[in-house]
mmCIF file with all atom_site columns, C-alpha atoms in Angstrom:
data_model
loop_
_atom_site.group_PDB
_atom_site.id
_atom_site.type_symbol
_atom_site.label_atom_id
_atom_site.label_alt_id
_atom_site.label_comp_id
_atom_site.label_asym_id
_atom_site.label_entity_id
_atom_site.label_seq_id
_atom_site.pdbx_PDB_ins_code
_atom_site.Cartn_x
_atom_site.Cartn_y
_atom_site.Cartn_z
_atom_site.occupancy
_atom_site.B_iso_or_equiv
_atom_site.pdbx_formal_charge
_atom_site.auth_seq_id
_atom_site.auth_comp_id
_atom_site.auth_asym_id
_atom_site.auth_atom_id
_atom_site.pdbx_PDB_model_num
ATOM 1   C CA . UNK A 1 1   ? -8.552  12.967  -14.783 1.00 94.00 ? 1   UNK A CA 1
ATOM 2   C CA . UNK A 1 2   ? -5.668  10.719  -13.587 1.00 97.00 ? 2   UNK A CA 1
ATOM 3   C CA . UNK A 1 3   ? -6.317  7.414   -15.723 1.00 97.00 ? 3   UNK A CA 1
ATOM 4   C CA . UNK A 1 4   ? -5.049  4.613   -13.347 1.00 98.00 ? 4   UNK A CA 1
ATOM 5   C CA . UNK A 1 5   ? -4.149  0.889   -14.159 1.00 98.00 ? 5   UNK A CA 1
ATOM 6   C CA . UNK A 1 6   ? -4.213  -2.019  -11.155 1.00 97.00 ? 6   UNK A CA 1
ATOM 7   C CA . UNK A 1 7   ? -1.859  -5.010  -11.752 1.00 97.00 ? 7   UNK A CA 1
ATOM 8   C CA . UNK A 1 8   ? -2.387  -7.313  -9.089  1.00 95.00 ? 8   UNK A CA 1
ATOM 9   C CA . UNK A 1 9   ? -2.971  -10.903 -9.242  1.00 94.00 ? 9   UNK A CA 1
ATOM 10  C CA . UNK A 1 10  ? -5.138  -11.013 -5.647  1.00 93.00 ? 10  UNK A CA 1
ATOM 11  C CA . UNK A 1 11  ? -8.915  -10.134 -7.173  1.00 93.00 ? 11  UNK A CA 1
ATOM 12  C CA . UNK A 1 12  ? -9.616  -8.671  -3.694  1.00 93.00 ? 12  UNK A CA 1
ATOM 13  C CA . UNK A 1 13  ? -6.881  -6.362  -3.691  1.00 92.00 ? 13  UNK A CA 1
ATOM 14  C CA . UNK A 1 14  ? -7.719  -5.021  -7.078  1.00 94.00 ? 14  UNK A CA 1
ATOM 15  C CA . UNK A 1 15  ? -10.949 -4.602  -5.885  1.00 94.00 ? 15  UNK A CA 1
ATOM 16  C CA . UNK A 1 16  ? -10.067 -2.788  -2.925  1.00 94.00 ? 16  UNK A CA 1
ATOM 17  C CA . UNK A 1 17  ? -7.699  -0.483  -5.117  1.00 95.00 ? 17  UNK A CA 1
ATOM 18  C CA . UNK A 1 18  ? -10.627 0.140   -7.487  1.00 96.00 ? 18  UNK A CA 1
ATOM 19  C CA . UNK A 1 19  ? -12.828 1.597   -4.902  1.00 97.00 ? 19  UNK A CA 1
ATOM 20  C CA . UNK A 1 20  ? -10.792 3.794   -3.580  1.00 97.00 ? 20  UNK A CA 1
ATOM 21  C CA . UNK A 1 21  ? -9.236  5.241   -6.472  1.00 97.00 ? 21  UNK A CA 1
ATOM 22  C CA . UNK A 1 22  ? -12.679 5.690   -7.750  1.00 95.00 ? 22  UNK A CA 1
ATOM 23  C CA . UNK A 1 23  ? -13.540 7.550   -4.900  1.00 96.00 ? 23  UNK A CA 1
ATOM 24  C CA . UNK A 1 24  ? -10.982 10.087  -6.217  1.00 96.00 ? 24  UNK A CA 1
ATOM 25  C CA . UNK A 1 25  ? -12.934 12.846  -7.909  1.00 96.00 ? 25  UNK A CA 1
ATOM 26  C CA . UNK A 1 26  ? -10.033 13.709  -10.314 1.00 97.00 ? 26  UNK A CA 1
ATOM 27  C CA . UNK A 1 27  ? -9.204  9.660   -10.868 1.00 97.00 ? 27  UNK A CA 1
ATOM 28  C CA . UNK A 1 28  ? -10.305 7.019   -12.782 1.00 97.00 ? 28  UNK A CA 1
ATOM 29  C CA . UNK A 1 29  ? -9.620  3.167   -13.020 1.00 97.00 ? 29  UNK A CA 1
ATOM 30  C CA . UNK A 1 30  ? -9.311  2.172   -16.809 1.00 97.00 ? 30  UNK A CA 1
ATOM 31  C CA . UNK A 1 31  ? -8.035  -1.386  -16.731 1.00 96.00 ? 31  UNK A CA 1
ATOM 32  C CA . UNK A 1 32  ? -7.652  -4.197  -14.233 1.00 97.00 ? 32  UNK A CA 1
ATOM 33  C CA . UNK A 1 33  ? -4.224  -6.815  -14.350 1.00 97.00 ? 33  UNK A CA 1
ATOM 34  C CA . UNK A 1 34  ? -4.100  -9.723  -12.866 1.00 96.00 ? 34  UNK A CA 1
ATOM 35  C CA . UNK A 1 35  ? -0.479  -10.673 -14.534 1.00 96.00 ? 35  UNK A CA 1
ATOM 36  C CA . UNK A 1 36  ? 2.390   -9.021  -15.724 1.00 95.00 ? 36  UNK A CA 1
ATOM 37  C CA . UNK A 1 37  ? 1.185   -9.555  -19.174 1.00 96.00 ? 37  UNK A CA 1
ATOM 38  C CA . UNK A 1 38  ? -1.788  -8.089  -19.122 1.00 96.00 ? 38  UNK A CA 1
ATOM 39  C CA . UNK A 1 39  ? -0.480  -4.859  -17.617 1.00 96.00 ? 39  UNK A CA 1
ATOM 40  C CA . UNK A 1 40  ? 1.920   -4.277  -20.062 1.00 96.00 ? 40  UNK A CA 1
ATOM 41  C CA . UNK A 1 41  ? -0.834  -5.335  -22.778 1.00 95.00 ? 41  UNK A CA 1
ATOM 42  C CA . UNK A 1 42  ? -3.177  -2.839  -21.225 1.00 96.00 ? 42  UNK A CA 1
ATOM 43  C CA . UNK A 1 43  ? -1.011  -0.054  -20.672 1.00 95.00 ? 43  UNK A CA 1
ATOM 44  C CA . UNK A 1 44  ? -0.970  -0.133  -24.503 1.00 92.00 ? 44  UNK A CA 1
ATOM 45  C CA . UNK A 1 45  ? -4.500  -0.619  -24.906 1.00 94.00 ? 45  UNK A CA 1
ATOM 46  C CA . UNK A 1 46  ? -5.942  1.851   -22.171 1.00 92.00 ? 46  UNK A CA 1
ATOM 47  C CA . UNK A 1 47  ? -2.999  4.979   -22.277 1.00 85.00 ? 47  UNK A CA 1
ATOM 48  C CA . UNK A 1 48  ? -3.017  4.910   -18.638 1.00 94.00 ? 48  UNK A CA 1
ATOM 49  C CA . UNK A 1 49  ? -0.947  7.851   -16.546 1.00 95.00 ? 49  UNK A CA 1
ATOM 50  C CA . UNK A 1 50  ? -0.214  5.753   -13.281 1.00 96.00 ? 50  UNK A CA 1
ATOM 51  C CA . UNK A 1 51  ? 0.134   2.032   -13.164 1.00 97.00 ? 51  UNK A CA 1
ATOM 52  C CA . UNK A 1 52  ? -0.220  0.457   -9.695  1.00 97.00 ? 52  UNK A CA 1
ATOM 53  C CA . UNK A 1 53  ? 1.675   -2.352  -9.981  1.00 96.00 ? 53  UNK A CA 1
ATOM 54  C CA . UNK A 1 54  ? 2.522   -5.776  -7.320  1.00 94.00 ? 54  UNK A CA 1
ATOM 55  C CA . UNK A 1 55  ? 5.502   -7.448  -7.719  1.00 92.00 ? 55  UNK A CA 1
ATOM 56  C CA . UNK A 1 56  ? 4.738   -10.875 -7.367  1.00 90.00 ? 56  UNK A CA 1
ATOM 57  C CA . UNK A 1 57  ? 2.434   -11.608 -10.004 1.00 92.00 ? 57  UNK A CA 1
ATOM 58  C CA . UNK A 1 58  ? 2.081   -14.884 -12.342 1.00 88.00 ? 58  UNK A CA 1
ATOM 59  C CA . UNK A 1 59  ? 3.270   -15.264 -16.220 1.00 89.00 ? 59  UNK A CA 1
ATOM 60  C CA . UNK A 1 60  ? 5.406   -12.389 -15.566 1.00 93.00 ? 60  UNK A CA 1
ATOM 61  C CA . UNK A 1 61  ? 6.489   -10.480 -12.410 1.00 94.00 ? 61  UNK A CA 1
ATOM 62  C CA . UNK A 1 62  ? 6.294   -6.414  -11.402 1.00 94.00 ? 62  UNK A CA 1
ATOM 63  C CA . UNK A 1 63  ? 9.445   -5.580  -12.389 1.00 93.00 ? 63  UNK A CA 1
ATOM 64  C CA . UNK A 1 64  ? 10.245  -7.209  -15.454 1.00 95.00 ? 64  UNK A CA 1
ATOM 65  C CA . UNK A 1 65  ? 6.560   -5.506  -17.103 1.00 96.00 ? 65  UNK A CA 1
ATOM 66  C CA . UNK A 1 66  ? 7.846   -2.216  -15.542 1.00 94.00 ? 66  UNK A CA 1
ATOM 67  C CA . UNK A 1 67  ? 11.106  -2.545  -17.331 1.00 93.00 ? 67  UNK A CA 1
ATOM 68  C CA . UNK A 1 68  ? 9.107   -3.413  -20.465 1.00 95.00 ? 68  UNK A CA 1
ATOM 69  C CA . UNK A 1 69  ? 6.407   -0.759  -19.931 1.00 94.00 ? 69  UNK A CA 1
ATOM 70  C CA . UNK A 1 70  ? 9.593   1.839   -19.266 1.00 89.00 ? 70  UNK A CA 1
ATOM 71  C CA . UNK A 1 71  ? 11.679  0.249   -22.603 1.00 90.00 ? 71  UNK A CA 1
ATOM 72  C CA . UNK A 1 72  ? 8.738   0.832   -25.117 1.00 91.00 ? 72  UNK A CA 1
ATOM 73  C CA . UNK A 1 73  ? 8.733   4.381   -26.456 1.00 88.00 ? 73  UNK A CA 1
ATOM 74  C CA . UNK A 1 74  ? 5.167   4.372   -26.826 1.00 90.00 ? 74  UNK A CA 1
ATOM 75  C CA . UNK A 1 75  ? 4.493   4.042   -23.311 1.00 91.00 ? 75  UNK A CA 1
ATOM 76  C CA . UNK A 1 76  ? 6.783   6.781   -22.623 1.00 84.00 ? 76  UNK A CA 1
ATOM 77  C CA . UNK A 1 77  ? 4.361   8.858   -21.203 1.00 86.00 ? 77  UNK A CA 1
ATOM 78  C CA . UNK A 1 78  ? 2.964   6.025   -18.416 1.00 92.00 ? 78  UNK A CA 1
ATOM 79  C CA . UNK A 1 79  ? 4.250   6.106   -15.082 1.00 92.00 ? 79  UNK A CA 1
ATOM 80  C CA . UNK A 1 80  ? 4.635   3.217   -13.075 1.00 94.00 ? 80  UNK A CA 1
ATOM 81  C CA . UNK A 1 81  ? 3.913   3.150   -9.409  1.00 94.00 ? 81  UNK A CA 1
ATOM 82  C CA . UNK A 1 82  ? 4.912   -0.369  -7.500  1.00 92.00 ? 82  UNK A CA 1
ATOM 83  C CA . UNK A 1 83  ? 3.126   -1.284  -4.595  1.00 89.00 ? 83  UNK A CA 1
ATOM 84  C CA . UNK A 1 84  ? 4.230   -4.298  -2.912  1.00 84.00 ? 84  UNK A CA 1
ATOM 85  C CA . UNK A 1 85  ? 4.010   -6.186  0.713   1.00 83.00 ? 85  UNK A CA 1
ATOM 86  C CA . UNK A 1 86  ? 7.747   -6.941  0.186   1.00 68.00 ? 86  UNK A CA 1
ATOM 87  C CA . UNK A 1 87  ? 10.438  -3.675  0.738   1.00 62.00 ? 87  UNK A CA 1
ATOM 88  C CA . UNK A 1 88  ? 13.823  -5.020  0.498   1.00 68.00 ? 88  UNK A CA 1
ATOM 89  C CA . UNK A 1 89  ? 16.643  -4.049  -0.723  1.00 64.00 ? 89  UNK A CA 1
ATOM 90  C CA . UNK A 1 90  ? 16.221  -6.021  -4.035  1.00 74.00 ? 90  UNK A CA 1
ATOM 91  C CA . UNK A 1 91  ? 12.988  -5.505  -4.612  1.00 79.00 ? 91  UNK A CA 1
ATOM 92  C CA . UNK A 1 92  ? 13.161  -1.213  -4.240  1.00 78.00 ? 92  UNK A CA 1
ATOM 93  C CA . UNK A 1 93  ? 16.623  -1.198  -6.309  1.00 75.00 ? 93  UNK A CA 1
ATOM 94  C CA . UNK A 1 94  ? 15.122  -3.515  -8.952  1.00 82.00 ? 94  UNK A CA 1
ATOM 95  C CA . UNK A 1 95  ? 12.358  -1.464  -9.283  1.00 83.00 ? 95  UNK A CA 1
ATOM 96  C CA . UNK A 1 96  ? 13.481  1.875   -9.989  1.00 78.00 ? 96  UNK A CA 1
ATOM 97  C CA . UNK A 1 97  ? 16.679  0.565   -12.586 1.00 78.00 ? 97  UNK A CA 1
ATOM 98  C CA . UNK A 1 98  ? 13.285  -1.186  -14.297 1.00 85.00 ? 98  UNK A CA 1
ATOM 99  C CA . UNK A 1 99  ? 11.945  2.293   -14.402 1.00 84.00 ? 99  UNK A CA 1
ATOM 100 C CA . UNK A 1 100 ? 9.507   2.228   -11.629 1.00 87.00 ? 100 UNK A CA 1
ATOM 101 C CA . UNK A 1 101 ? 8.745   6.494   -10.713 1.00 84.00 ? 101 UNK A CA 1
ATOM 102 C CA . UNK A 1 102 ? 8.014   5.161   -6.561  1.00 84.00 ? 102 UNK A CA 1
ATOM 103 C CA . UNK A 1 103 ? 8.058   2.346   -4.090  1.00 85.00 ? 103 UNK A CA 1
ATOM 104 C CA . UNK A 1 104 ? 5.466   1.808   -1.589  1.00 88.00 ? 104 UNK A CA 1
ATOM 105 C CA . UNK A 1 105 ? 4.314   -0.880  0.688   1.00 85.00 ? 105 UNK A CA 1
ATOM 106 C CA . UNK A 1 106 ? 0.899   -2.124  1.174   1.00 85.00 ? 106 UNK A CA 1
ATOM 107 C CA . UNK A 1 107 ? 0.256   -0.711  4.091   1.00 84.00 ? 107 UNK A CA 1
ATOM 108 C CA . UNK A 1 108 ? 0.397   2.185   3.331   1.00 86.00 ? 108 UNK A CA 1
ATOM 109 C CA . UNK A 1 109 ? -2.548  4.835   4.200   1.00 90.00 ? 109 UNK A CA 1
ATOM 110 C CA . UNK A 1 110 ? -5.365  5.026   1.523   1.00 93.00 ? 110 UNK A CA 1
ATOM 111 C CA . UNK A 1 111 ? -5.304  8.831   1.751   1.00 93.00 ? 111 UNK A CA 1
ATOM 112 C CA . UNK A 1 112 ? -1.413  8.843   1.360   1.00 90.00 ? 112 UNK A CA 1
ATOM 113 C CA . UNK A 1 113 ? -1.798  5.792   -1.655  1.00 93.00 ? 113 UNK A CA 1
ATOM 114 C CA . UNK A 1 114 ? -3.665  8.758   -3.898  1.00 95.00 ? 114 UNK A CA 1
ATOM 115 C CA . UNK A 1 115 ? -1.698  11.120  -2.800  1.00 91.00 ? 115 UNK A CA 1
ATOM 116 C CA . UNK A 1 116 ? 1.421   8.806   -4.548  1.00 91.00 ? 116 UNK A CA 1
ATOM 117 C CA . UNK A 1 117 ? -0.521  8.497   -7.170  1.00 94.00 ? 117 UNK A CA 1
ATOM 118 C CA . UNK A 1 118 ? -0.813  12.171  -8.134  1.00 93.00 ? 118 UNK A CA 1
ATOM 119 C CA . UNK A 1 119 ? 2.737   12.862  -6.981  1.00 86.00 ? 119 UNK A CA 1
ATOM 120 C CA . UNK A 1 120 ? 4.026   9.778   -9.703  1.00 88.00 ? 120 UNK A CA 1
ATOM 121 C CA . UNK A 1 121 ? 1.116   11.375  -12.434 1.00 91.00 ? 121 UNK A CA 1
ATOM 122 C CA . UNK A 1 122 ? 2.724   14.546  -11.758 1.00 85.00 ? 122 UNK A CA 1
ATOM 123 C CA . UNK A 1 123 ? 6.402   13.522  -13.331 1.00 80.00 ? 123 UNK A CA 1
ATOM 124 C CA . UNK A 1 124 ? 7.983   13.044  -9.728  1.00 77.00 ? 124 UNK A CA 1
ATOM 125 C CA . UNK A 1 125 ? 9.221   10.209  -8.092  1.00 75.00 ? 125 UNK A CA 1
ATOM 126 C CA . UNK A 1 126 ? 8.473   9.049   -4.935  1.00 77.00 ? 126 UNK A CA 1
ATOM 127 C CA . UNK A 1 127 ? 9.958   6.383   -2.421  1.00 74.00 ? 127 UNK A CA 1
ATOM 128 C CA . UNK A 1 128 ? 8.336   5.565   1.026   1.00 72.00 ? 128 UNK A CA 1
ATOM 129 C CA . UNK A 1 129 ? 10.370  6.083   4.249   1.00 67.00 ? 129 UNK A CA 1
ATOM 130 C CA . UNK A 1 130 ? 10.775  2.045   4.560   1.00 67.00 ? 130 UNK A CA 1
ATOM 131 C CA . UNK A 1 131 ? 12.342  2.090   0.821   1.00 68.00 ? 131 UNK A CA 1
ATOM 132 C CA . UNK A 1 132 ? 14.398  4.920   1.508   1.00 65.00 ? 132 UNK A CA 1
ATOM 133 C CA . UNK A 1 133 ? 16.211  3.272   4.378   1.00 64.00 ? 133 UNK A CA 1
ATOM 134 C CA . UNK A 1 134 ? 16.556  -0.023  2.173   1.00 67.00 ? 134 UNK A CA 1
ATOM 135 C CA . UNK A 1 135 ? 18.189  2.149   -0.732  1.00 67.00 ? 135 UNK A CA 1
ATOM 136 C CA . UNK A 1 136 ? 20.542  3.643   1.800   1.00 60.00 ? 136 UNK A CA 1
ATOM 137 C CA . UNK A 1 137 ? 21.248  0.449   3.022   1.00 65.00 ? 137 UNK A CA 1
ATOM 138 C CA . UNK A 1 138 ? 22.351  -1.194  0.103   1.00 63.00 ? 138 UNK A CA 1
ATOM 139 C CA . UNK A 1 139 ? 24.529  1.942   -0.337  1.00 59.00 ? 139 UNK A CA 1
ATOM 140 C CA . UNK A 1 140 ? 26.363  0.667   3.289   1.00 57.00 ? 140 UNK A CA 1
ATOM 141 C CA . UNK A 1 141 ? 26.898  -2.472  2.326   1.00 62.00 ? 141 UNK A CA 1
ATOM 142 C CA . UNK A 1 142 ? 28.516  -1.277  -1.061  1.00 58.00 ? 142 UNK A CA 1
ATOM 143 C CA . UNK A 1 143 ? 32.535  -2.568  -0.743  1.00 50.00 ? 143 UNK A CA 1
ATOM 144 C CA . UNK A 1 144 ? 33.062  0.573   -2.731  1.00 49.00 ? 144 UNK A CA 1
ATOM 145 C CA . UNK A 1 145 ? 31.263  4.022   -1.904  1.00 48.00 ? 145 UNK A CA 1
ATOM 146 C CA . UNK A 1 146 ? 30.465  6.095   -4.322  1.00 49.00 ? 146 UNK A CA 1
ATOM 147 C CA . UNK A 1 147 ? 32.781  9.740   -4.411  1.00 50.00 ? 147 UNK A CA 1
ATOM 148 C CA . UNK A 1 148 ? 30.926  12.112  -1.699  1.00 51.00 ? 148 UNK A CA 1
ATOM 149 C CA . UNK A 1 149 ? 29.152  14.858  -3.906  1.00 58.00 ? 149 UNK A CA 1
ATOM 150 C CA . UNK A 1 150 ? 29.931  18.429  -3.791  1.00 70.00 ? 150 UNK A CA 1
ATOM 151 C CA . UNK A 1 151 ? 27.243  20.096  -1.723  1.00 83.00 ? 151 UNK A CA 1
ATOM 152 C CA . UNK A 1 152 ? 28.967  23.672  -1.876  1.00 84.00 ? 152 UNK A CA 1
ATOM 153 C CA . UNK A 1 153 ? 26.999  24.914  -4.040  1.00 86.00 ? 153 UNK A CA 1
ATOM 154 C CA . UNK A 1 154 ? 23.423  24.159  -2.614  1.00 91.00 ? 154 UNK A CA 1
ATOM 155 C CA . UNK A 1 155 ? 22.322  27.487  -0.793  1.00 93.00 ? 155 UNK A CA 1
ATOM 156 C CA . UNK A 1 156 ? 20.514  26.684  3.075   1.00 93.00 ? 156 UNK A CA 1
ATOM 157 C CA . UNK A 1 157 ? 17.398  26.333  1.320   1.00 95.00 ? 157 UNK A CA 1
ATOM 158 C CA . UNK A 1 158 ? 18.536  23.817  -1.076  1.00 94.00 ? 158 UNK A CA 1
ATOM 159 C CA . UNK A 1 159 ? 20.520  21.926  1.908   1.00 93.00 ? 159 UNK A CA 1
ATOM 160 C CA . UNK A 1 160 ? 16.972  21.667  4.202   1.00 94.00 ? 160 UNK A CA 1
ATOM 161 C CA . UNK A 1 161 ? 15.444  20.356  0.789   1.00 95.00 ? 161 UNK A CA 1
ATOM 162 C CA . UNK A 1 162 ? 17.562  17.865  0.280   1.00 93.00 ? 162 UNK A CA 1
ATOM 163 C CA . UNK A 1 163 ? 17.619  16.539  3.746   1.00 92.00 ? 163 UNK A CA 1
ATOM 164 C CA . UNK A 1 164 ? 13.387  16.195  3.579   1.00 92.00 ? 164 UNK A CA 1
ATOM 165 C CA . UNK A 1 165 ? 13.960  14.204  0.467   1.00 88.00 ? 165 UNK A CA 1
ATOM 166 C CA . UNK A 1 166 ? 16.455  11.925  1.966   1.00 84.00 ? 166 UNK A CA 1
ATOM 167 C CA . UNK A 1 167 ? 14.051  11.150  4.520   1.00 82.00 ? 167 UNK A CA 1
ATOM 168 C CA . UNK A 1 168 ? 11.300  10.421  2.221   1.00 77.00 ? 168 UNK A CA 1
ATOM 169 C CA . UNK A 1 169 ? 8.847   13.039  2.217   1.00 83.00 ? 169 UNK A CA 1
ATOM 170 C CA . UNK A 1 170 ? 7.268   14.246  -1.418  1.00 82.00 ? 170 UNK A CA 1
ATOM 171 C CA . UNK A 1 171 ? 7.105   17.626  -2.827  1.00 87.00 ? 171 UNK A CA 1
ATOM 172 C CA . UNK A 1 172 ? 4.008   18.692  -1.257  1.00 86.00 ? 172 UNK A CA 1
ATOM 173 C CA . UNK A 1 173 ? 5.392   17.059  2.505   1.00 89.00 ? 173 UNK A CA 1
ATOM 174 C CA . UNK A 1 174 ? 8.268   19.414  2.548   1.00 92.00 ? 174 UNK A CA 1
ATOM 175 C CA . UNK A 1 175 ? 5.974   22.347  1.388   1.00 94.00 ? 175 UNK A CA 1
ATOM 176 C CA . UNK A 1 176 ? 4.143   21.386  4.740   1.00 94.00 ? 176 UNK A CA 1
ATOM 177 C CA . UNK A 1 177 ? 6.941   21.347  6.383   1.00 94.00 ? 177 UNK A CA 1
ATOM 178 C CA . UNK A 1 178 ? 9.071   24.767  5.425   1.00 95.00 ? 178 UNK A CA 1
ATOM 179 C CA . UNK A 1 179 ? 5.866   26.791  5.066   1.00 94.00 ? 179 UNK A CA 1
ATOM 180 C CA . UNK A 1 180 ? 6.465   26.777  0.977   1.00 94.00 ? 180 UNK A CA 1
ATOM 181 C CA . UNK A 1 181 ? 4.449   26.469  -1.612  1.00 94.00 ? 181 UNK A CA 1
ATOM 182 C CA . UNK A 1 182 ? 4.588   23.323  -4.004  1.00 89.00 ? 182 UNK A CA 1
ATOM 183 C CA . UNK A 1 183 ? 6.148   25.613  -6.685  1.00 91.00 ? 183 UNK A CA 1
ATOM 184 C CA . UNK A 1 184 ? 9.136   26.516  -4.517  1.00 94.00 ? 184 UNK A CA 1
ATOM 185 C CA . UNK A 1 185 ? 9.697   23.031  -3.619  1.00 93.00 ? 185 UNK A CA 1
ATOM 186 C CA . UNK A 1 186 ? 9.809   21.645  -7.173  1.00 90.00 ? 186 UNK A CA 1
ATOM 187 C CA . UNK A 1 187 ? 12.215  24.389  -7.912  1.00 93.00 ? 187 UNK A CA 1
ATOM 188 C CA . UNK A 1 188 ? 14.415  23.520  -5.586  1.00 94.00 ? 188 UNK A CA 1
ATOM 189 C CA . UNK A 1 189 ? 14.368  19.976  -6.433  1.00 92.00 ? 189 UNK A CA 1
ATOM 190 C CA . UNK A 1 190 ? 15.230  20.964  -9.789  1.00 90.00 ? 190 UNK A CA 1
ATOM 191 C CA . UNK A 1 191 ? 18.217  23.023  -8.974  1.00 92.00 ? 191 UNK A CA 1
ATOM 192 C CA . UNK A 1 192 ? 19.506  20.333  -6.887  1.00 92.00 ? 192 UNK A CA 1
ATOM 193 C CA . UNK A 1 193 ? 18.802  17.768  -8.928  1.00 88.00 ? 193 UNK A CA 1
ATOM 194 C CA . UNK A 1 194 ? 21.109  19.899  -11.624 1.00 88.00 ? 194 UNK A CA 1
ATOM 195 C CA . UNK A 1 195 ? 23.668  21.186  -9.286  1.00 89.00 ? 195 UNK A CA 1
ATOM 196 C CA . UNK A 1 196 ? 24.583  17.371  -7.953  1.00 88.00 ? 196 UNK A CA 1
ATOM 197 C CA . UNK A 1 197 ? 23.996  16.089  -12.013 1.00 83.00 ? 197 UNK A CA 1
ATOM 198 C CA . UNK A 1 198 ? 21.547  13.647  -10.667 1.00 79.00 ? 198 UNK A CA 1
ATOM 199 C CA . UNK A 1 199 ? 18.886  12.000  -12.255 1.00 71.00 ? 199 UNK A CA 1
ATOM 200 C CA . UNK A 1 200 ? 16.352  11.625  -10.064 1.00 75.00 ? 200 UNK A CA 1
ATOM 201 C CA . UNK A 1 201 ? 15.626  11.637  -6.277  1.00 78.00 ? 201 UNK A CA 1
ATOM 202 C CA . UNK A 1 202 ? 16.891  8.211   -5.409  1.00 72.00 ? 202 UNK A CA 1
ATOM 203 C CA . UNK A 1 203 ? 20.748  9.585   -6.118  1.00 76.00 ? 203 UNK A CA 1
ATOM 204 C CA . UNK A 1 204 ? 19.583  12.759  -4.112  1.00 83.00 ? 204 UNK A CA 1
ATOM 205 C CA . UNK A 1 205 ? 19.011  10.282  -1.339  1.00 80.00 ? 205 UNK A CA 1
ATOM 206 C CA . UNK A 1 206 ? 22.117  8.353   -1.988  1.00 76.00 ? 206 UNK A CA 1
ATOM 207 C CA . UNK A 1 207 ? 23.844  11.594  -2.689  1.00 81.00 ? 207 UNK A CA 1
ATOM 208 C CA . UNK A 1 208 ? 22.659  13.045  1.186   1.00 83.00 ? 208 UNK A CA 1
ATOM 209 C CA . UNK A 1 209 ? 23.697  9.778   2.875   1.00 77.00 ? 209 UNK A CA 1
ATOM 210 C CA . UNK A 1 210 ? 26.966  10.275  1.394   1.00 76.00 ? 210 UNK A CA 1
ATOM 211 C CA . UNK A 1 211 ? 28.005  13.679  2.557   1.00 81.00 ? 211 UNK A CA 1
ATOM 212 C CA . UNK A 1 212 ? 26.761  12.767  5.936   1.00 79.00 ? 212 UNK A CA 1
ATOM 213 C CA . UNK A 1 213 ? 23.438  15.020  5.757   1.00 82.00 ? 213 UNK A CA 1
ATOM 214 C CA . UNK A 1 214 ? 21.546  11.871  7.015   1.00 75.00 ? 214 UNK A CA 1
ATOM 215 C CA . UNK A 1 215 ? 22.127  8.943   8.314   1.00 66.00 ? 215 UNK A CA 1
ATOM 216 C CA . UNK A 1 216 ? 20.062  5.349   7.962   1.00 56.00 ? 216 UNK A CA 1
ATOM 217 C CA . UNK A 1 217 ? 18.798  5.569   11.776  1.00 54.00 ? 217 UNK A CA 1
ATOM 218 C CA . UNK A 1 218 ? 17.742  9.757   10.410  1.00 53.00 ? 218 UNK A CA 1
#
């Protein structure tokens, strides 16, 4: 069982969260949040895998209990999933350097909301289209750009992968997608992620946008 922790401060929304994730036969809620506070209090409490967590909460905000959740080494198996109304620029980038493992927006579809959740319990990350676009553009409105990686040694394979995760799409989407299995995908992620020496799947997005494999309009 996926143990699951809401921080939200709107009771209604946590309510609405519960439900559904309780509807999840291989998920269960173990702790409720209505601060920042209390989430990182109960992630030590309740040894949650996936916190849900809002940004805009009282006593303490989203990000600054993620970046507390991701600093203390006793948490360091507890992944952090923010779900927000608000996807800018600021909000995904200060999310992930806190240590969030994805970005999604409210609106997202309750089918695709668990979906995150097992992808983030799973030890990937995970960034919706909308927080994929803001990532890339902060990365155009950088006075600098970072040094366009070295995508020689990706094979075809490896190339098509990284394009699907520059657009967004989790492990299991480009599985769908190249007629795959899971497996294959996550091994290609893998070798990517060690060919370009990046750490996780926000500089593989970064990384495509710079070589010119995608661009912020797709």
């Amino acid at each position: 069982m996926i143990r699951v922790l809401l921080a939200d401060d709107q009771h209604l929304v946590r309510g609405a969260f519960a439900l559904l994730v309780a509807s999840a036969p291989d998920m269960e809620v173990v702790g409720e949040a209505a601060t920042g506070r209390e989430a990182v209090a109960l992630a030590r409490s309740s040894r949650a895998d996936v916190i849900v967590m809002d940004i805009r909460m009282p006593d303490l905000d989203g990000i600054a209990a993620t970046a507390r959740i991701a600093a203390d080494e006793n948490l360091a198996g507890v992944k952090v999933l923010v779900l927000t109304t608000y996807d800018t620029d600021d909000n995904v980038l200060a999310a992930l350097r806190a240590g969030a493992s994805g970005f999604l927006i409210k609106d997202t579809k309750p089918a695709a909301l668990l979906e995150a959740i097992r992808t983030v319990a799973a030890g990937e990350s995970l960034l919706s289209p909308s927080a994929t676009a803001a990532v890339i553009a902060r990365v155009r409105a950088t006075p600098e750009p970072t040094p366009r990686p070295a995508l020689g040694a990706l094979t075809d394979r490896e190339l098509d992968v990284l394009i699907l995760i520059a657009r967004g799409l989790t492990n299991a989407e480009i599985a769908e997608s190249l007629t795959v299995s899971p497996l294959t995908v996550k091994t290609h992620v893998s070798r990517i992620l060690a060919k370009l020496l990046a750490r996780d799947r926000v500089q593989l997005v970064i990384a495509a946008y710079e070589a010119g494999l995608i661009t912020p309009t797709g």
